[in-house]
PDB file of C-alpha atoms in Angstrom:
ATOM      1  CA  UNK A 258     195.848 136.873  75.312  1.00  0.00           C
ATOM      2  CA  UNK A 259     194.152 134.107  73.580  1.00  0.00           C
ATOM      3  CA  UNK A 260     196.934 133.569  70.955  1.00  0.00           C
ATOM      4  CA  UNK A 261     194.987 136.713  69.148  1.00  0.00           C
ATOM      5  CA  UNK A 262     196.377 138.527  66.344  1.00  0.00           C
ATOM      6  CA  UNK A 263     197.830 142.753  68.857  1.00  0.00           C
ATOM      7  CA  UNK A 264     198.919 144.542  65.933  1.00  0.00           C
ATOM      8  CA  UNK A 265     202.317 145.984  66.864  1.00  0.00           C
ATOM      9  CA  UNK A 266     200.760 146.027  70.609  1.00  0.00           C
ATOM     10  CA  UNK A 267     202.246 148.645  72.906  1.00  0.00           C
ATOM     11  CA  UNK A 268     202.793 151.700  74.326  1.00  0.00           C
ATOM     12  CA  UNK A 269     205.087 152.945  71.157  1.00  0.00           C
ATOM     13  CA  UNK A 270     207.073 150.731  68.971  1.00  0.00           C
ATOM     14  CA  UNK A 271     209.830 152.100  66.167  1.00  0.00           C
ATOM     15  CA  UNK A 272     210.959 150.401  63.567  1.00  0.00           C
ATOM     16  CA  UNK A 273     213.878 150.990  60.849  1.00  0.00           C
ATOM     17  CA  UNK A 274     215.589 149.378  57.923  1.00  0.00           C
ATOM     18  CA  UNK A 275     218.885 151.205  58.561  1.00  0.00           C
ATOM     19  CA  UNK A 276     219.231 152.415  62.014  1.00  0.00           C
ATOM     20  CA  UNK A 277     219.208 155.536  61.117  1.00  0.00           C
ATOM     21  CA  UNK A 278     215.607 156.375  59.333  1.00  0.00           C
ATOM     22  CA  UNK A 279     212.942 156.117  61.665  1.00  0.00           C
ATOM     23  CA  UNK A 280     209.339 155.030  62.183  1.00  0.00           C
ATOM     24  CA  UNK A 281     207.270 154.991  65.110  1.00  0.00           C
ATOM     25  CA  UNK A 282     204.280 153.881  66.242  1.00  0.00           C
ATOM     26  CA  UNK A 283     202.006 155.346  69.116  1.00  0.00           C
ATOM     27  CA  UNK A 284     199.562 151.998  70.332  1.00  0.00           C
ATOM     28  CA  UNK A 285     197.038 151.677  72.618  1.00  0.00           C
ATOM     29  CA  UNK A 286     197.384 148.372  74.553  1.00  0.00           C
ATOM     30  CA  UNK A 287     199.359 146.921  77.200  1.00  0.00           C
ATOM     31  CA  UNK A 288     203.534 147.924  76.708  1.00  0.00           C
ATOM     32  CA  UNK A 289     206.205 146.298  75.675  1.00  0.00           C
ATOM     33  CA  UNK A 290     209.370 145.693  78.534  1.00  0.00           C
ATOM     34  CA  UNK A 291     211.363 143.809  76.514  1.00  0.00           C
ATOM     35  CA  UNK A 292     211.977 142.754  73.172  1.00  0.00           C
ATOM     36  CA  UNK A 293     214.980 140.459  71.491  1.00  0.00           C
ATOM     37  CA  UNK A 294     215.945 139.037  67.393  1.00  0.00           C
ATOM     38  CA  UNK A 295     215.612 135.151  67.364  1.00  0.00           C
ATOM     39  CA  UNK A 296     216.799 132.991  64.281  1.00  0.00           C
ATOM     40  CA  UNK A 297     212.665 133.195  63.767  1.00  0.00           C
ATOM     41  CA  UNK A 298     211.953 137.063  64.430  1.00  0.00           C
ATOM     42  CA  UNK A 299     211.079 139.236  67.723  1.00  0.00           C
ATOM     43  CA  UNK A 300     210.223 138.026  70.862  1.00  0.00           C
ATOM     44  CA  UNK A 301     209.140 140.424  73.358  1.00  0.00           C
ATOM     45  CA  UNK A 302     207.410 140.460  76.413  1.00  0.00           C
ATOM     46  CA  UNK A 303     205.315 142.322  78.536  1.00  0.00           C
ATOM     47  CA  UNK A 304     203.162 141.596  81.975  1.00  0.00           C
ATOM     48  CA  UNK A 305     201.551 138.787  81.666  1.00  0.00           C
ATOM     49  CA  UNK A 306     202.161 137.699  77.902  1.00  0.00           C
ATOM     50  CA  UNK A 307     204.859 136.740  75.674  1.00  0.00           C
ATOM     51  CA  UNK A 308     204.485 138.430  71.208  1.00  0.00           C
ATOM     52  CA  UNK A 309     206.030 136.949  68.558  1.00  0.00           C
ATOM     53  CA  UNK A 310     206.322 138.482  65.516  1.00  0.00           C
ATOM     54  CA  UNK A 311     207.692 138.356  61.683  1.00  0.00           C
ATOM     55  CA  UNK A 312     207.536 142.164  60.868  1.00  0.00           C
ATOM     56  CA  UNK A 313     207.934 143.461  63.909  1.00  0.00           C
ATOM     57  CA  UNK A 314     203.891 145.655  63.086  1.00  0.00           C
ATOM     58  CA  UNK A 315     202.504 142.550  63.884  1.00  0.00           C
ATOM     59  CA  UNK A 316     202.220 140.727  66.713  1.00  0.00           C
ATOM     60  CA  UNK A 317     201.018 136.965  68.180  1.00  0.00           C
ATOM     61  CA  UNK A 318     200.267 136.622  71.965  1.00  0.00           C
ATOM     62  CA  UNK A 319     200.332 134.236  74.037  1.00  0.00           C
ATOM     63  CA  UNK A 320     200.214 134.065  78.372  1.00  0.00           C
ATOM     64  CA  UNK A 321     203.679 133.986  80.125  1.00  0.00           C
ATOM     65  CA  UNK A 322     204.623 131.003  81.384  1.00  0.00           C
ATOM     66  CA  UNK A 323     202.425 130.519  84.892  1.00  0.00           C
ATOM     67  CA  UNK A 324     201.328 133.676  84.258  1.00  0.00           C
ATOM     68  CA  UNK A 325     204.535 135.669  84.750  1.00  0.00           C
ATOM     69  CA  UNK A 326     205.319 139.549  84.472  1.00  0.00           C
ATOM     70  CA  UNK A 327     208.470 139.328  82.183  1.00  0.00           C
ATOM     71  CA  UNK A 328     210.826 142.618  81.894  1.00  0.00           C
ATOM     72  CA  UNK A 329     213.299 141.535  80.069  1.00  0.00           C
ATOM     73  CA  UNK A 330     214.368 139.170  76.251  1.00  0.00           C
ATOM     74  CA  UNK A 331     217.584 137.738  75.502  1.00  0.00           C
ATOM     75  CA  UNK A 332     218.578 134.819  72.184  1.00  0.00           C
ATOM     76  CA  UNK A 333     221.928 133.354  72.393  1.00  0.00           C
ATOM     77  CA  UNK A 334     223.552 129.903  71.573  1.00  0.00           C
ATOM     78  CA  UNK A 335     220.391 129.022  69.586  1.00  0.00           C
ATOM     79  CA  UNK A 336     218.287 130.079  72.700  1.00  0.00           C
ATOM     80  CA  UNK A 337     215.513 132.262  74.124  1.00  0.00           C
ATOM     81  CA  UNK A 338     215.833 133.615  78.222  1.00  0.00           C
ATOM     82  CA  UNK A 339     212.668 135.397  79.290  1.00  0.00           C
ATOM     83  CA  UNK A 340     212.949 136.633  83.409  1.00  0.00           C
ATOM     84  CA  UNK A 341     211.546 138.996  85.137  1.00  0.00           C
ATOM     85  CA  UNK A 342     209.187 139.641  88.512  1.00  0.00           C
ATOM     86  CA  UNK A 343     210.047 136.879  91.256  1.00  0.00           C
ATOM     87  CA  UNK A 344     212.196 135.540  90.251  1.00  0.00           C
ATOM     88  CA  UNK A 345     211.358 134.307  86.481  1.00  0.00           C
ATOM     89  CA  UNK A 346     212.886 132.641  84.303  1.00  0.00           C
ATOM     90  CA  UNK A 347     212.315 130.695  81.462  1.00  0.00           C
ATOM     91  CA  UNK A 348     213.940 129.018  78.679  1.00  0.00           C
ATOM     92  CA  UNK A 349     211.822 128.920  75.633  1.00  0.00           C
ATOM     93  CA  UNK A 350     211.721 125.387  74.288  1.00  0.00           C
ATOM     94  CA  UNK A 351     209.496 126.526  70.674  1.00  0.00           C
ATOM     95  CA  UNK A 352     206.164 125.895  69.621  1.00  0.00           C
ATOM     96  CA  UNK A 353     204.925 127.789  73.170  1.00  0.00           C
ATOM     97  CA  UNK A 354     206.543 125.381  75.157  1.00  0.00           C
ATOM     98  CA  UNK A 355     208.414 126.626  78.452  1.00  0.00           C
ATOM     99  CA  UNK A 356     211.136 125.494  80.437  1.00  0.00           C
ATOM    100  CA  UNK A 357     211.852 126.996  84.378  1.00  0.00           C
ATOM    101  CA  UNK A 358     214.660 125.461  85.549  1.00  0.00           C
ATOM    102  CA  UNK A 359     215.637 124.692  88.945  1.00  0.00           C
ATOM    103  CA  UNK A 360     216.279 128.607  91.526  1.00  0.00           C
ATOM    104  CA  UNK A 361     216.082 129.307  94.966  1.00  0.00           C
ATOM    105  CA  UNK A 362     214.905 132.918  93.936  1.00  0.00           C
ATOM    106  CA  UNK A 363     212.688 135.499  94.831  1.00  0.00           C
ATOM    107  CA  UNK A 364     214.088 138.384  94.312  1.00  0.00           C
ATOM    108  CA  UNK A 365     212.861 140.317  90.438  1.00  0.00           C
ATOM    109  CA  UNK A 366     215.341 140.157  87.072  1.00  0.00           C
ATOM    110  CA  UNK A 367     215.063 143.407  85.511  1.00  0.00           C
ATOM    111  CA  UNK A 368     217.167 142.102  82.459  1.00  0.00           C
ATOM    112  CA  UNK A 369     218.644 139.452  80.360  1.00  0.00           C
ATOM    113  CA  UNK A 370     221.770 139.947  78.190  1.00  0.00           C
ATOM    114  CA  UNK A 371     224.079 137.599  76.307  1.00  0.00           C
ATOM    115  CA  UNK A 372     227.335 138.235  75.164  1.00  0.00           C
ATOM    116  CA  UNK A 373     230.964 136.453  75.501  1.00  0.00           C
ATOM    117  CA  UNK A 374     228.835 133.261  74.904  1.00  0.00           C
ATOM    118  CA  UNK A 375     227.413 133.421  78.190  1.00  0.00           C
ATOM    119  CA  UNK A 376     223.620 134.665  79.638  1.00  0.00           C
ATOM    120  CA  UNK A 377     224.071 136.896  81.848  1.00  0.00           C
ATOM    121  CA  UNK A 378     220.420 137.698  84.696  1.00  0.00           C
ATOM    122  CA  UNK A 379     220.686 140.898  86.493  1.00  0.00           C
ATOM    123  CA  UNK A 380     218.130 142.681  88.552  1.00  0.00           C
ATOM    124  CA  UNK A 381     216.784 143.801  92.493  1.00  0.00           C
ATOM    125  CA  UNK A 382     220.050 143.176  95.116  1.00  0.00           C
ATOM    126  CA  UNK A 383     222.944 142.816  93.691  1.00  0.00           C
ATOM    127  CA  UNK A 384     221.585 139.551  92.214  1.00  0.00           C
ATOM    128  CA  UNK A 385     223.690 137.891  89.320  1.00  0.00           C
ATOM    129  CA  UNK A 386     222.346 134.665  87.173  1.00  0.00           C
ATOM    130  CA  UNK A 387     224.825 133.476  84.498  1.00  0.00           C
ATOM    131  CA  UNK A 388     224.690 130.266  82.977  1.00  0.00           C
ATOM    132  CA  UNK A 389     226.458 129.565  78.918  1.00  0.00           C
ATOM    133  CA  UNK A 390     223.476 126.918  78.088  1.00  0.00           C
ATOM    134  CA  UNK A 391     220.488 128.742  79.310  1.00  0.00           C
ATOM    135  CA  UNK A 392     219.585 125.352  81.260  1.00  0.00           C
ATOM    136  CA  UNK A 393     221.944 125.252  84.329  1.00  0.00           C
ATOM    137  CA  UNK A 394     222.456 129.073  85.991  1.00  0.00           C
ATOM    138  CA  UNK A 395     225.324 129.712  88.832  1.00  0.00           C
ATOM    139  CA  UNK A 396     224.654 133.208  90.937  1.00  0.00           C
ATOM    140  CA  UNK A 397     227.599 135.152  90.786  1.00  0.00           C
ATOM    141  CA  UNK A 398     229.057 137.896  94.078  1.00  0.00           C
ATOM    142  CA  UNK A 399     229.182 141.068  94.008  1.00  0.00           C
ATOM    143  CA  UNK A 400     229.845 143.514  96.371  1.00  0.00           C
ATOM    144  CA  UNK A 401     226.772 145.725  95.670  1.00  0.00           C
ATOM    145  CA  UNK A 402     223.321 145.746  96.632  1.00  0.00           C
ATOM    146  CA  UNK A 403     222.110 147.828  93.817  1.00  0.00           C
ATOM    147  CA  UNK A 404     219.466 146.976  92.128  1.00  0.00           C
ATOM    148  CA  UNK A 405     221.084 146.182  88.556  1.00  0.00           C
ATOM    149  CA  UNK A 406     219.177 147.196  85.066  1.00  0.00           C
ATOM    150  CA  UNK A 407     221.508 145.933  82.695  1.00  0.00           C
ATOM    151  CA  UNK A 408     224.633 144.534  81.324  1.00  0.00           C
ATOM    152  CA  UNK A 409     226.981 144.542  78.856  1.00  0.00           C
ATOM    153  CA  UNK A 410     230.202 142.133  76.870  1.00  0.00           C
ATOM    154  CA  UNK A 411     233.107 143.961  75.876  1.00  0.00           C
ATOM    155  CA  UNK A 412     236.688 142.406  74.469  1.00  0.00           C
ATOM    156  CA  UNK A 413     237.813 143.060  77.740  1.00  0.00           C
ATOM    157  CA  UNK A 414     235.235 141.727  79.959  1.00  0.00           C
ATOM    158  CA  UNK A 415     231.576 142.636  81.430  1.00  0.00           C
ATOM    159  CA  UNK A 416     230.707 146.043  83.311  1.00  0.00           C
ATOM    160  CA  UNK A 417     226.864 146.011  84.250  1.00  0.00           C
ATOM    161  CA  UNK A 418     224.952 149.665  85.617  1.00  0.00           C
ATOM    162  CA  UNK A 419     222.312 149.775  88.085  1.00  0.00           C
ATOM    163  CA  UNK A 420     220.573 152.386  90.861  1.00  0.00           C
ATOM    164  CA  UNK A 421     222.491 153.901  93.075  1.00  0.00           C
ATOM    165  CA  UNK A 422     225.321 154.347  90.081  1.00  0.00           C
ATOM    166  CA  UNK A 423     226.475 150.572  90.119  1.00  0.00           C
ATOM    167  CA  UNK A 424     228.865 149.566  88.334  1.00  0.00           C
TER     168      UNK A 424
END
């Protein structure tokens, strides 16, 4: 990646100023696997790279921490967290510096979300991690064995979804 300019690099990007009208761009190159809005712009992730953009049109790429295959990114509480294959979980320290919390984890994490002042990272075999500060992570046991793919926080708590109709 070598900090090269990646012009909207990914299979397709869609941009909108109002959420109603969308500008679709079909592109060549590596595809995005996740994107999040931060205080400084946008941060996208993919297979072995992280990309940053001010406008969603032009992206600057950098190598992912430890060359990780990343799947998702979330911003909350002033922190950016990215997750991916083989237990990859990193916290952006700014200036291209990443912190890897001390975790014994080999399961792939497919999604990280922020809500209710909490990060949730979830993935294969019903793996669920939670953190309020992005630095200290605890496991959350579930009764499922599903591959968890998404989560959302509502006024009454959380919902998670995944394979086999897991909720």
